[in-house]
C-alpha cells in the first residue's frame, strides 16, 4: 500500500476513533447531567410542595375555629336550629335560604374549595355546591363530632382529587352545628409542578406505584406532614432525547469536520513525505540501471541519512565489483591458460613423434625416409592447423565486445532466430511424408513482455547457440529433432527465456563442467559456445542455468533484468567470467 494511502487511512482512523471516543464520552456525560437535572428538578419540586402544603396546613388550622366561636353567621344558624329543636326540616325556610346563600360567600372569602354547614346528624344546611344542600352525609356527621386541629387528608373520590380538610363545631343546648372546609391539593401541585417543569399528581389508593421508563422519569414523593399523601412526580424524557439528538448531530458534524481536516493534513503530509521518497526511489532505480552515481536525500534528516547510507553502500558495492572483476579476470585467465595448455599439449605429442621419427630415419639414411616424410609432414601440418584453430577461438572468446545496451524487442529477436532454424534440414522427415508440409523444427511461445535493455547481436548469438546446440543434440538420436523457445515475464521486472529440446540431454558427468571453456562432448566442438553464452548473459545482469527435462531432453533457462545490468560503471569488455555450474530453475 502506498505511503499516502497509509497516512490517509491512519489519520482517518485516528480522527474517527478520537471523535467516536470523545462523542460517546460527551454523550454519556450529557445524559448523566440531564438525568441528574431531572432528579434535581424533582427534588426541588418535592421541597416546594412540602413547603406549600405546610403553609396551607398552618393556614387551614386556624381558619375555621374563629367562625365557630364568635361568627354571627354560625351563631344565627345555631339559634335557628335550636328553635327547630335540632330538626333541620323544622327550620324557617327563609333562614335556610339565607344560610344557603351565605355559605358560598364565606367559602369564597376564605378561599376554600369546599365549605359545608352540617348538623350533628349529617344534614347539610349550606354548601358552596347548591346541589348538596339538604343532603345527609354521615362522614361529615362523624367528622364534626371529632375534635378539631390540624388538617387531614381527604382521599380522592371517584373522579375527584384529594383535599386538605378542616372542621370546627359549635355545641349548645343539645344542638351541634359544624363547619367543614376543604382546599384541593391539585392546584398546589399544578402550580409547583409548572414552576419546576415537573408533572405532579396525587397517587390514588389501591393503584400500583408507577415506574420510570423510556418515556419519562417517575418518582413517588412522600410527605410526613400529611399522613397518607403520596404524590407521583414525573418528568418527560423528550428533552433528553432532543438534547441527545442535537448532540449526536453536532458530534457527527464535528467528526466530519475533524475527518476532513485530518485527511487534508494527511494529504499534505503524505505529499511532503512521499515526494522526497519517490525522488529518492527514482534516483535509486536510475543508479541500479545505470552508473552508480550518488543520490541526494531531500525532505528531512532521516531521508538524508537513508541517502547517505545508500551512497555508502553503492560506493562499497562498486569497489567490491572492481575487486571481484579483477579477481575473476585473474582466475579466468589462469583457467583459460590451463585449458589452452591442455588443448595445445595434445597436438604437440604427434608433432614431436613425427619429427623424432624423421630425425632417426635421416641419421640412419634409411631408404624409408622419403616415404615417411610425406606422412609426417602431413601430420605436423594438421596438428599445427588444430593449434591455430584453438588460438583463434580463444581470441574470439577473449575479445568478446562489451554489450551495447538499447531497448530491444526480445520476442522479435527470438522470432527471427526461430524462423532461421525452423525449416527442416535436408533428409529430415516431413509431417505429411514426401509431399506433405514440413513440420517446423523450432517453435516460439511468447507472452507479452516489456522491451528489454540488451545488446541485440549478443542476444541473437546466445539464442542461436542454444537453438543450434539443441537441434544438433536431438538430431544425433532422433529423426524429428525439435526445439521450443518460450518467453514470458517474471516478478521483480525480469523476463525468462526457456530453450527446450527433445534430445538425450547433457551427460551427468558433463553437467558440472557445462559452462567451462573447452568443455565439450562433440568431436569437433571447441567447448566455447556455452561459455560465451554464459558470459553474455552475466554481462547483461542475468543468469543462465541447465536442467534435464522430465520427459527427456535439455532445458536451458535464462533470466534477464528488464532495465539491463545494474551497478555498472562501464561495460566489462576485458573480463572473462569464471565458469559456473548449472543452477536449479
Coordinates of C-alpha atoms in Angstrom, one line a residue:
X1 CA 0.0 0.0 0.0
X2 CA 1.4 3.4 -0.9
X3 CA 2.6 5.7 1.9
X4 CA -0.1 8.3 1.0
X5 CA -2.8 5.7 1.3
X6 CA -1.4 4.5 4.6
X7 CA -1.3 8.1 6.0
X8 CA -4.8 8.8 4.8
X9 CA -6.0 5.5 6.4
X10 CA -4.1 6.2 9.7
X11 CA -5.2 9.8 10.0
X12 CA -8.8 8.9 9.1
X13 CA -8.9 6.1 11.7
X14 CA -7.4 8.3 14.3
X15 CA -10.0 11.1 13.6
X16 CA -12.9 8.6 13.6
X17 CA -11.7 6.8 16.7
X18 CA -11.0 10.1 18.6
X19 CA -14.3 11.6 17.5
X20 CA -16.2 8.4 18.5
X21 CA -14.4 8.2 21.8
X22 CA -15.0 11.9 22.6
X23 CA -18.5 11.7 21.3
X24 CA -19.5 8.7 23.3
X25 CA -17.9 10.1 26.4
X26 CA -19.6 13.5 25.9
X27 CA -22.9 11.9 25.2
X28 CA -22.8 9.8 28.3
X29 CA -21.7 12.7 30.4
X30 CA -24.5 14.8 28.9
X31 CA -27.0 12.1 29.6
X32 CA -25.9 11.9 33.2
X33 CA -26.0 15.7 33.6
X34 CA -29.5 15.8 32.1
X35 CA -30.7 12.8 34.2
X36 CA -29.3 14.5 37.3
X37 CA -31.1 17.6 36.2
X38 CA -34.3 15.6 36.2
X39 CA -33.6 14.4 39.7
X40 CA -32.7 17.9 40.9
X41 CA -36.0 19.3 39.5
X42 CA -38.0 16.5 41.2
X43 CA -36.2 17.2 44.5
X44 CA -36.8 20.9 44.1
X45 CA -40.5 20.3 43.3
X46 CA -40.7 17.9 46.3
X47 CA -39.3 20.6 48.6
X48 CA -41.6 23.2 47.1
X49 CA -44.7 21.1 47.6
X50 CA -43.7 20.3 51.2
X51 CA -43.2 24.0 51.9
X52 CA -46.5 25.0 50.2
X53 CA -48.5 22.2 51.9
X54 CA -47.1 23.1 55.3
X55 CA -48.1 26.7 54.7
X56 CA -51.5 25.5 53.6
X57 CA -51.9 23.3 56.6
X58 CA -50.9 26.1 59.0
X59 CA -53.4 28.5 57.3
X60 CA -56.2 26.0 57.4
X61 CA -55.6 25.0 61.1
X62 CA -56.6 28.5 62.3
X63 CA -59.1 29.3 59.6
X64 CA -62.4 27.8 60.8
X65 CA -62.3 27.7 64.6
X66 CA -62.8 31.5 64.9
X67 CA -66.0 31.2 62.9
X68 CA -67.4 28.5 65.2
X69 CA -66.6 30.6 68.3
X70 CA -68.0 34.0 67.5
X71 CA -69.1 34.4 63.9
X72 CA -72.7 35.8 63.7
X73 CA -73.4 33.7 60.6
X74 CA -72.7 30.5 62.5
X75 CA -74.4 31.8 65.7
X76 CA -77.6 32.7 63.9
X77 CA -77.7 29.3 62.2
X78 CA -77.2 27.6 65.6
X79 CA -80.1 29.7 67.1
X80 CA -82.4 28.8 64.3
X81 CA -81.5 25.1 64.7
X82 CA -82.2 25.4 68.4
X83 CA -85.6 26.8 67.8
X84 CA -86.3 23.9 65.5
X85 CA -85.1 21.6 68.3
X86 CA -82.3 20.3 66.1
X87 CA -84.6 19.3 63.2
X88 CA -83.4 20.9 60.0
X89 CA -86.7 20.3 58.4
X90 CA -88.5 22.4 61.1
X91 CA -86.3 25.4 60.5
X92 CA -87.8 28.5 59.0
X93 CA -87.5 28.3 55.1
X94 CA -86.3 31.9 54.9
X95 CA -83.5 31.2 57.4
X96 CA -82.4 28.1 55.4
X97 CA -82.4 30.1 52.2
X98 CA -80.3 32.8 53.8
X99 CA -77.9 30.2 55.2
X100 CA -77.6 28.6 51.8
X101 CA -76.6 31.9 50.3
X102 CA -74.1 32.9 53.0
X103 CA -72.1 29.6 52.9
X104 CA -70.8 30.1 49.3
X105 CA -69.8 33.7 50.1
X106 CA -67.9 32.5 53.2
X107 CA -66.2 29.8 51.1
X108 CA -65.1 32.4 48.6
X109 CA -63.9 34.8 51.3
X110 CA -61.9 32.1 53.0
X111 CA -60.6 30.8 49.6
X112 CA -61.9 27.3 50.3
X113 CA -62.8 25.0 47.5
X114 CA -65.4 23.3 49.6
X115 CA -67.4 24.6 52.7
X116 CA -70.3 22.8 54.3
X117 CA -72.5 23.8 57.3
X118 CA -73.6 20.4 58.8
X119 CA -75.8 19.3 61.7
X120 CA -75.0 16.6 64.0
X121 CA -77.0 14.1 62.0
X122 CA -75.1 15.0 58.8
X123 CA -77.8 17.2 57.2
X124 CA -76.2 19.8 55.0
X125 CA -77.7 23.2 55.7
X126 CA -75.5 25.1 53.3
X127 CA -72.7 24.4 50.9
X128 CA -70.7 26.0 48.1
X129 CA -72.4 23.5 45.8
X130 CA -76.2 24.2 46.0
X131 CA -76.9 20.6 44.9
X132 CA -75.6 19.3 48.2
X133 CA -78.0 21.4 50.3
X134 CA -80.5 19.1 52.1
X135 CA -78.4 16.0 51.6
X136 CA -77.2 14.0 54.5
X137 CA -73.5 13.0 54.8
X138 CA -72.8 10.5 57.6
X139 CA -69.0 11.0 57.1
X140 CA -69.4 14.8 57.9
X141 CA -71.6 13.9 60.9
X142 CA -68.9 11.7 62.3
X143 CA -66.2 14.3 61.4
X144 CA -67.7 17.2 63.4
X145 CA -68.0 15.1 66.5
X146 CA -64.2 14.7 66.5
X147 CA -62.1 17.4 68.0
X148 CA -60.7 19.9 65.5
X149 CA -57.0 20.5 64.9
X150 CA -54.5 20.1 62.1
X151 CA -55.9 19.5 58.6
X152 CA -56.3 15.9 57.5
X153 CA -56.1 14.4 54.0
X154 CA -59.4 13.6 52.4
X155 CA -58.7 10.9 49.8
X156 CA -59.9 11.4 46.3
X157 CA -63.4 10.5 45.5
X158 CA -64.4 8.8 42.2
X159 CA -63.5 11.3 39.6
X160 CA -62.3 13.8 42.1
X161 CA -59.0 14.7 43.8
X162 CA -57.6 14.6 47.3
X163 CA -58.0 17.7 49.5
X164 CA -56.9 19.1 52.9
X165 CA -59.9 19.1 55.1
X166 CA -60.5 21.0 58.4
X167 CA -63.6 21.4 60.6
X168 CA -64.9 23.1 63.7
X169 CA -68.1 22.6 65.7
X170 CA -70.5 24.8 67.9
X171 CA -72.4 22.9 70.6
X172 CA -75.0 24.3 72.9
X173 CA -78.4 23.4 74.4
X174 CA -78.1 19.9 73.0
X175 CA -77.6 21.1 69.4
X176 CA -74.4 20.7 67.4
X177 CA -73.6 22.6 64.3
X178 CA -70.3 22.3 62.4
X179 CA -68.4 23.8 59.5
X180 CA -66.3 21.5 57.3
X181 CA -63.9 23.2 54.8
X182 CA -61.6 21.7 52.2
X183 CA -58.9 23.0 49.9
X184 CA -57.9 20.8 47.0
X185 CA -54.3 19.7 46.6
X186 CA -54.4 19.6 42.8
X187 CA -53.9 23.3 42.2
X188 CA -51.0 23.4 44.6
X189 CA -49.3 20.5 42.8
X190 CA -50.1 22.1 39.4
X191 CA -48.6 25.4 40.4
X192 CA -45.4 23.9 41.9
X193 CA -45.0 21.5 39.0
X194 CA -45.3 24.3 36.5
X195 CA -42.7 26.2 38.4
X196 CA -40.2 23.3 38.2
X197 CA -41.4 21.8 34.9
X198 CA -42.4 18.6 36.7
X199 CA -45.8 16.9 36.4
X200 CA -47.2 16.3 39.9
X201 CA -50.3 14.2 40.5
X202 CA -51.7 12.7 43.7
X203 CA -51.4 9.0 43.9
X204 CA -54.7 7.1 44.2
X205 CA -55.3 4.5 46.8
X206 CA -55.2 0.9 45.6
X207 CA -53.2 1.7 42.4
X208 CA -49.7 0.4 42.0
X209 CA -46.9 2.9 42.1
X210 CA -45.7 3.8 38.6
X211 CA -42.1 3.2 37.5
X212 CA -39.6 5.1 35.3
X213 CA -39.4 4.1 31.7
X214 CA -38.0 5.2 28.3
X215 CA -40.7 7.9 28.0
X216 CA -40.4 9.6 31.5
X217 CA -38.7 9.6 34.8
X218 CA -41.1 8.8 37.7
X219 CA -40.7 9.1 41.4
X220 CA -43.2 8.7 44.3
X221 CA -42.9 11.5 46.8
X222 CA -43.9 11.1 50.5
X223 CA -45.0 13.9 52.8
X224 CA -44.6 13.2 56.6
X225 CA -46.5 16.4 57.4
X226 CA -49.7 15.0 55.8
X227 CA -50.0 11.3 56.5
X228 CA -51.3 9.2 53.6
X229 CA -50.5 11.7 50.9
X230 CA -48.3 10.3 48.1
X231 CA -47.5 12.4 45.0
X232 CA -46.3 11.0 41.8
X233 CA -43.6 13.2 40.2
X234 CA -42.8 12.6 36.5
X235 CA -40.5 14.3 34.1
X236 CA -40.7 13.6 30.3
X237 CA -37.6 12.3 28.7
X238 CA -38.4 14.2 25.5
X239 CA -35.9 17.0 26.3
X240 CA -33.3 14.4 26.9
X241 CA -33.9 12.7 23.6
X242 CA -34.0 16.1 21.8
X243 CA -30.8 17.2 23.5
X244 CA -29.1 13.9 22.7
X245 CA -30.3 14.2 19.1
X246 CA -28.8 17.7 18.8
X247 CA -25.6 16.5 20.5
X248 CA -25.4 13.5 18.1
X249 CA -25.8 15.8 15.1
X250 CA -23.2 18.1 16.5
X251 CA -20.8 15.2 17.1
X252 CA -21.4 13.9 13.6
X253 CA -20.8 17.3 12.1
X254 CA -17.7 17.8 14.3
X255 CA -16.4 14.4 13.4
X256 CA -16.9 15.0 9.7
X257 CA -15.0 18.3 10.0
X258 CA -12.2 16.7 12.0
X259 CA -12.0 13.9 9.5
X260 CA -11.8 16.3 6.6
X261 CA -9.1 18.3 8.4
X262 CA -7.2 15.1 9.2
X263 CA -7.4 13.9 5.6
X264 CA -6.3 17.2 4.4
X265 CA -3.3 17.2 6.8
X266 CA -2.6 13.6 5.8
X267 CA -2.6 14.5 2.1
X268 CA -0.2 17.4 2.7
X269 CA 2.0 15.3 5.0
X270 CA 1.9 12.4 2.5
X271 CA 3.0 14.7 -0.3
X272 CA 5.7 16.2 1.8
X273 CA 7.0 12.8 2.8
X274 CA 6.4 10.8 -0.3
X275 CA 7.8 13.4 -2.7
X276 CA 11.4 13.1 -1.5
X277 CA 10.9 9.3 -1.1
X278 CA 9.6 9.0 -4.7
X279 CA 12.5 11.1 -5.9
X280 CA 15.0 9.0 -4.0
X281 CA 13.4 5.8 -5.3
X282 CA 13.6 7.2 -8.9
X283 CA 17.3 8.1 -8.5
X284 CA 17.9 4.7 -6.9
X285 CA 16.3 3.0 -9.9
X286 CA 18.4 5.1 -12.2
X287 CA 21.5 4.1 -10.3
X288 CA 20.6 0.5 -10.3
X289 CA 20.1 0.6 -14.1
X290 CA 23.0 2.9 -14.9
X291 CA 26.1 4.4 -13.5
X292 CA 26.4 4.2 -9.7
X293 CA 26.3 8.0 -9.1
X294 CA 25.5 9.5 -5.7
X295 CA 21.8 10.2 -4.8
X296 CA 20.6 13.2 -2.9
X297 CA 18.2 12.9 0.1
X298 CA 15.8 15.8 0.4
X299 CA 12.9 16.2 2.8
X300 CA 14.4 15.5 6.3
X301 CA 17.3 14.2 8.3
X302 CA 16.0 10.6 8.1
X303 CA 15.8 10.7 4.3
X304 CA 19.3 12.3 4.1
X305 CA 20.6 9.5 6.4
X306 CA 19.0 7.0 4.1
X307 CA 20.6 8.6 1.0
X308 CA 24.0 8.7 2.7
X309 CA 23.7 5.0 3.7
X310 CA 22.7 4.1 0.1
X311 CA 25.6 6.1 -1.3
X312 CA 28.0 4.4 1.1
X313 CA 26.5 1.0 0.0
X314 CA 26.8 1.9 -3.7
X315 CA 30.5 3.0 -3.2
X316 CA 31.3 -0.2 -1.4
X317 CA 29.5 -2.3 -4.0
X318 CA 31.3 -0.5 -6.8
X319 CA 34.6 -1.1 -5.1
X320 CA 33.7 -4.7 -4.4
X321 CA 32.7 -5.1 -8.1
X322 CA 36.1 -3.8 -9.2
X323 CA 37.9 -6.1 -6.9
X324 CA 35.7 -9.0 -7.9
X325 CA 36.1 -8.2 -11.6
X326 CA 39.9 -8.1 -11.2
X327 CA 39.9 -11.4 -9.2
X328 CA 37.6 -13.0 -11.8
X329 CA 39.8 -11.9 -14.6
X330 CA 42.9 -13.3 -13.0
X331 CA 41.2 -16.6 -12.2
X332 CA 39.6 -16.8 -15.6
X333 CA 42.9 -16.2 -17.3
X334 CA 44.5 -18.9 -15.2
X335 CA 41.8 -21.3 -16.1
X336 CA 41.9 -20.4 -19.8
X337 CA 45.7 -20.7 -19.8
X338 CA 45.4 -24.1 -18.2
X339 CA 42.7 -25.2 -20.8
X340 CA 44.8 -23.8 -23.7
X341 CA 47.9 -25.5 -22.4
X342 CA 46.0 -28.8 -22.2
X343 CA 44.5 -28.4 -25.6
X344 CA 47.8 -27.4 -27.2
X345 CA 49.6 -30.2 -25.4
X346 CA 47.6 -32.8 -27.2
X347 CA 48.6 -31.9 -30.8
X348 CA 52.2 -31.4 -29.7
X349 CA 52.7 -35.0 -29.0
X350 CA 52.1 -36.3 -32.6
X351 CA 54.2 -33.4 -33.9
X352 CA 57.1 -34.3 -31.6
X353 CA 56.8 -38.0 -32.5
X354 CA 56.8 -37.3 -36.3
X355 CA 59.8 -35.0 -36.0
X356 CA 61.8 -37.5 -33.9
X357 CA 61.0 -40.3 -36.3
X358 CA 62.2 -38.2 -39.2
X359 CA 65.4 -37.4 -37.4
X360 CA 66.1 -41.1 -36.7
X361 CA 65.5 -42.1 -40.3
X362 CA 67.7 -39.3 -41.5
X363 CA 70.5 -40.2 -39.3
X364 CA 70.5 -43.8 -40.5
X365 CA 70.0 -42.8 -44.1
X366 CA 67.0 -45.1 -44.0
X367 CA 65.5 -45.6 -47.5
X368 CA 62.0 -45.3 -45.9
X369 CA 62.7 -41.6 -45.1
X370 CA 61.2 -40.4 -48.3
X371 CA 58.1 -42.4 -47.9
X372 CA 57.6 -41.4 -44.2
X373 CA 58.4 -37.7 -44.9
X374 CA 55.1 -37.1 -46.7
X375 CA 53.1 -38.8 -43.9
X376 CA 55.0 -37.0 -41.1
X377 CA 54.7 -33.5 -42.6
X378 CA 51.0 -34.0 -43.2
X379 CA 50.5 -34.9 -39.6
X380 CA 52.5 -31.9 -38.4
X381 CA 50.5 -29.5 -40.7
X382 CA 47.2 -31.0 -39.4
X383 CA 48.2 -30.5 -35.8
X384 CA 49.5 -27.0 -36.4
X385 CA 46.2 -26.1 -38.0
X386 CA 44.4 -27.5 -35.0
X387 CA 46.6 -25.3 -32.7
X388 CA 45.8 -22.3 -34.9
X389 CA 42.0 -23.0 -34.6
X390 CA 42.4 -23.2 -30.8
X391 CA 44.2 -19.9 -30.7
X392 CA 41.6 -18.3 -33.0
X393 CA 38.7 -19.5 -30.8
X394 CA 40.4 -18.2 -27.7
X395 CA 41.0 -14.9 -29.3
X396 CA 37.3 -14.6 -30.2
X397 CA 36.4 -15.5 -26.6
X398 CA 38.9 -13.1 -25.1
X399 CA 37.9 -10.2 -27.4
X400 CA 34.1 -10.5 -26.9
X401 CA 32.9 -6.9 -27.1
X402 CA 31.0 -5.3 -24.2
X403 CA 27.2 -5.3 -24.5
X404 CA 25.9 -2.3 -26.4
X405 CA 22.7 -1.7 -24.5
X406 CA 19.5 -0.4 -26.0
X407 CA 15.8 -1.2 -25.7
X408 CA 15.0 -4.2 -27.8
X409 CA 12.0 -6.4 -28.6
X410 CA 13.1 -9.7 -27.2
X411 CA 10.2 -11.6 -28.8
X412 CA 11.0 -10.2 -32.2
X413 CA 14.7 -11.2 -31.8
X414 CA 13.6 -14.7 -30.8
X415 CA 11.2 -14.9 -33.7
X416 CA 14.0 -14.1 -36.1
X417 CA 16.2 -16.9 -34.7
X418 CA 13.4 -19.4 -34.7
X419 CA 12.4 -18.6 -38.3
X420 CA 16.1 -19.1 -39.3
X421 CA 16.2 -22.6 -37.8
X422 CA 12.5 -23.6 -38.3
X423 CA 12.8 -25.3 -41.7
X424 CA 13.8 -29.0 -41.6
X425 CA 17.2 -29.8 -42.8
X426 CA 17.8 -31.9 -45.9
X427 CA 16.9 -35.5 -45.3
X428 CA 14.6 -34.9 -42.3
X429 CA 11.1 -36.3 -42.5
X430 CA 8.1 -34.0 -43.0
X431 CA 4.8 -34.1 -41.3
X432 CA 2.9 -35.5 -44.4
X433 CA 5.6 -37.8 -45.8
X434 CA 7.3 -36.9 -49.1
X435 CA 4.8 -34.5 -50.4
X436 CA 3.4 -33.1 -47.1
X437 CA 4.1 -29.8 -45.4
X438 CA 7.2 -29.6 -43.4
X439 CA 6.8 -29.6 -39.6
X440 CA 8.8 -26.7 -38.0
X441 CA 11.8 -27.9 -36.1
X442 CA 11.8 -24.8 -33.8
X443 CA 8.7 -23.1 -32.4
X444 CA 8.2 -20.0 -30.3
X445 CA 5.7 -19.4 -27.5
X446 CA 5.8 -15.9 -26.1
X447 CA 3.7 -13.9 -23.6
X448 CA 3.6 -10.0 -23.7
X449 CA 6.8 -8.6 -22.1
X450 CA 8.2 -5.1 -21.9
X451 CA 11.2 -4.0 -24.0
X452 CA 14.5 -5.2 -22.5
X453 CA 17.7 -3.2 -22.3
X454 CA 20.2 -5.5 -24.0
X455 CA 22.7 -5.9 -26.9
X456 CA 20.7 -7.2 -29.9
X457 CA 23.6 -9.0 -31.6
X458 CA 24.8 -10.7 -28.5
X459 CA 21.2 -11.9 -27.6
X460 CA 20.9 -13.3 -31.1
X461 CA 24.3 -15.1 -30.6
X462 CA 23.1 -16.7 -27.3
X463 CA 19.8 -17.8 -28.8
X464 CA 21.4 -19.1 -31.9
X465 CA 23.9 -21.1 -29.9
X466 CA 21.3 -22.7 -27.7
X467 CA 18.9 -23.5 -30.5
X468 CA 21.6 -24.9 -32.7
X469 CA 23.0 -27.0 -29.8
X470 CA 19.5 -28.4 -29.1
X471 CA 19.0 -29.3 -32.8
X472 CA 22.4 -30.9 -33.0
X473 CA 21.9 -32.9 -29.8
X474 CA 18.3 -34.1 -30.8
X475 CA 19.4 -34.9 -34.5
X476 CA 22.1 -37.2 -33.1
X477 CA 19.4 -39.6 -31.7
X478 CA 16.1 -38.7 -33.4
X479 CA 14.8 -38.3 -36.9
X480 CA 12.5 -35.4 -35.8
X481 CA 14.6 -33.0 -33.8
X482 CA 12.5 -30.3 -32.1
X483 CA 13.4 -27.2 -30.1
X484 CA 10.9 -24.9 -28.4
X485 CA 11.6 -21.4 -27.2
X486 CA 9.3 -19.9 -24.5
X487 CA 9.4 -16.3 -23.4
X488 CA 7.4 -14.7 -20.5
X489 CA 7.6 -12.2 -17.7
X490 CA 8.9 -12.8 -14.2
X491 CA 8.4 -10.8 -11.0
X492 CA 10.8 -8.0 -10.0
X493 CA 10.9 -6.6 -13.6
X494 CA 12.6 -9.6 -15.1
X495 CA 11.9 -11.8 -18.2
X496 CA 12.6 -15.5 -18.7
X497 CA 13.7 -17.4 -21.8
X498 CA 13.4 -21.2 -21.9
X499 CA 15.1 -23.3 -24.7
X500 CA 13.9 -26.9 -24.6
X501 CA 14.9 -29.8 -27.0
X502 CA 13.8 -33.4 -27.4
X503 CA 17.3 -34.7 -27.4
X504 CA 19.1 -37.0 -24.9
X505 CA 20.1 -34.2 -22.6
X506 CA 23.5 -33.5 -21.2
X507 CA 25.5 -36.4 -19.8
X508 CA 25.7 -36.4 -16.0
X509 CA 29.4 -36.2 -15.9
X510 CA 29.4 -33.1 -18.2
X511 CA 26.9 -31.1 -16.1
X512 CA 29.4 -29.7 -13.5
X513 CA 31.6 -28.5 -16.4
X514 CA 28.9 -27.5 -18.8
X515 CA 29.8 -23.8 -18.9
X516 CA 33.5 -24.2 -18.6
X517 CA 35.7 -23.2 -21.7
X518 CA 36.7 -26.1 -23.9
X519 CA 34.4 -28.5 -22.1
X520 CA 32.5 -30.3 -24.8
X521 CA 31.2 -33.7 -25.7
X522 CA 31.3 -33.0 -29.5
X523 CA 34.0 -34.5 -31.6
X524 CA 34.6 -31.2 -33.5
X525 CA 33.4 -28.8 -30.8
X526 CA 35.6 -26.2 -29.2
X527 CA 33.6 -26.0 -25.9
X528 CA 33.4 -22.2 -26.0
X529 CA 29.8 -21.8 -27.2
X530 CA 28.1 -22.1 -23.7
X531 CA 31.0 -20.3 -22.0
X532 CA 30.4 -17.3 -24.4
X533 CA 26.6 -17.5 -23.8
X534 CA 27.1 -17.5 -20.1
X535 CA 29.5 -14.5 -20.2
X536 CA 27.0 -12.6 -22.4
X537 CA 24.1 -13.4 -20.0
X538 CA 26.2 -12.4 -17.0
X539 CA 27.3 -9.1 -18.5
X540 CA 23.6 -8.4 -19.1
X541 CA 23.0 -8.8 -15.4
X542 CA 21.2 -12.1 -15.9
X543 CA 21.5 -15.8 -15.0
X544 CA 21.6 -19.0 -17.1
X545 CA 21.1 -22.5 -15.9
X546 CA 20.6 -26.0 -17.1
X547 CA 18.2 -28.8 -16.0
X548 CA 17.1 -32.0 -17.5
X549 CA 13.5 -32.1 -18.8
X550 CA 11.1 -34.6 -17.1
X551 CA 10.4 -36.3 -20.4
X552 CA 14.0 -36.2 -21.6
X553 CA 15.9 -33.5 -23.3
X554 CA 17.8 -30.5 -22.2
X555 CA 16.3 -27.3 -20.8
X556 CA 18.3 -24.0 -20.6
X557 CA 16.7 -21.1 -18.7
X558 CA 17.8 -17.5 -18.9
X559 CA 16.7 -14.7 -16.6
X560 CA 17.3 -11.1 -17.8
X561 CA 16.5 -7.8 -16.0
X562 CA 14.3 -5.5 -18.0
X563 CA 16.4 -2.5 -17.0
X564 CA 19.7 -4.1 -18.0
X565 CA 22.8 -4.8 -15.9
X566 CA 22.8 -2.9 -12.6
X567 CA 25.7 -1.1 -10.9
X568 CA 28.0 -1.0 -14.0
X569 CA 30.4 1.9 -14.1
X570 CA 31.4 0.8 -17.6
X571 CA 30.9 -2.4 -19.6
X572 CA 33.4 -5.1 -18.6
X573 CA 34.8 -5.6 -22.0
X574 CA 38.0 -7.2 -20.9
X575 CA 36.5 -9.5 -18.3
X576 CA 36.2 -13.3 -18.7
X577 CA 33.5 -14.6 -16.4
X578 CA 34.6 -17.6 -14.4
X579 CA 32.6 -20.7 -15.5
X580 CA 29.9 -21.7 -13.0
X581 CA 28.0 -24.9 -12.6
X582 CA 24.3 -25.2 -13.5
X583 CA 21.6 -23.8 -11.2
X584 CA 18.3 -25.2 -10.4
X585 CA 15.4 -23.4 -12.1

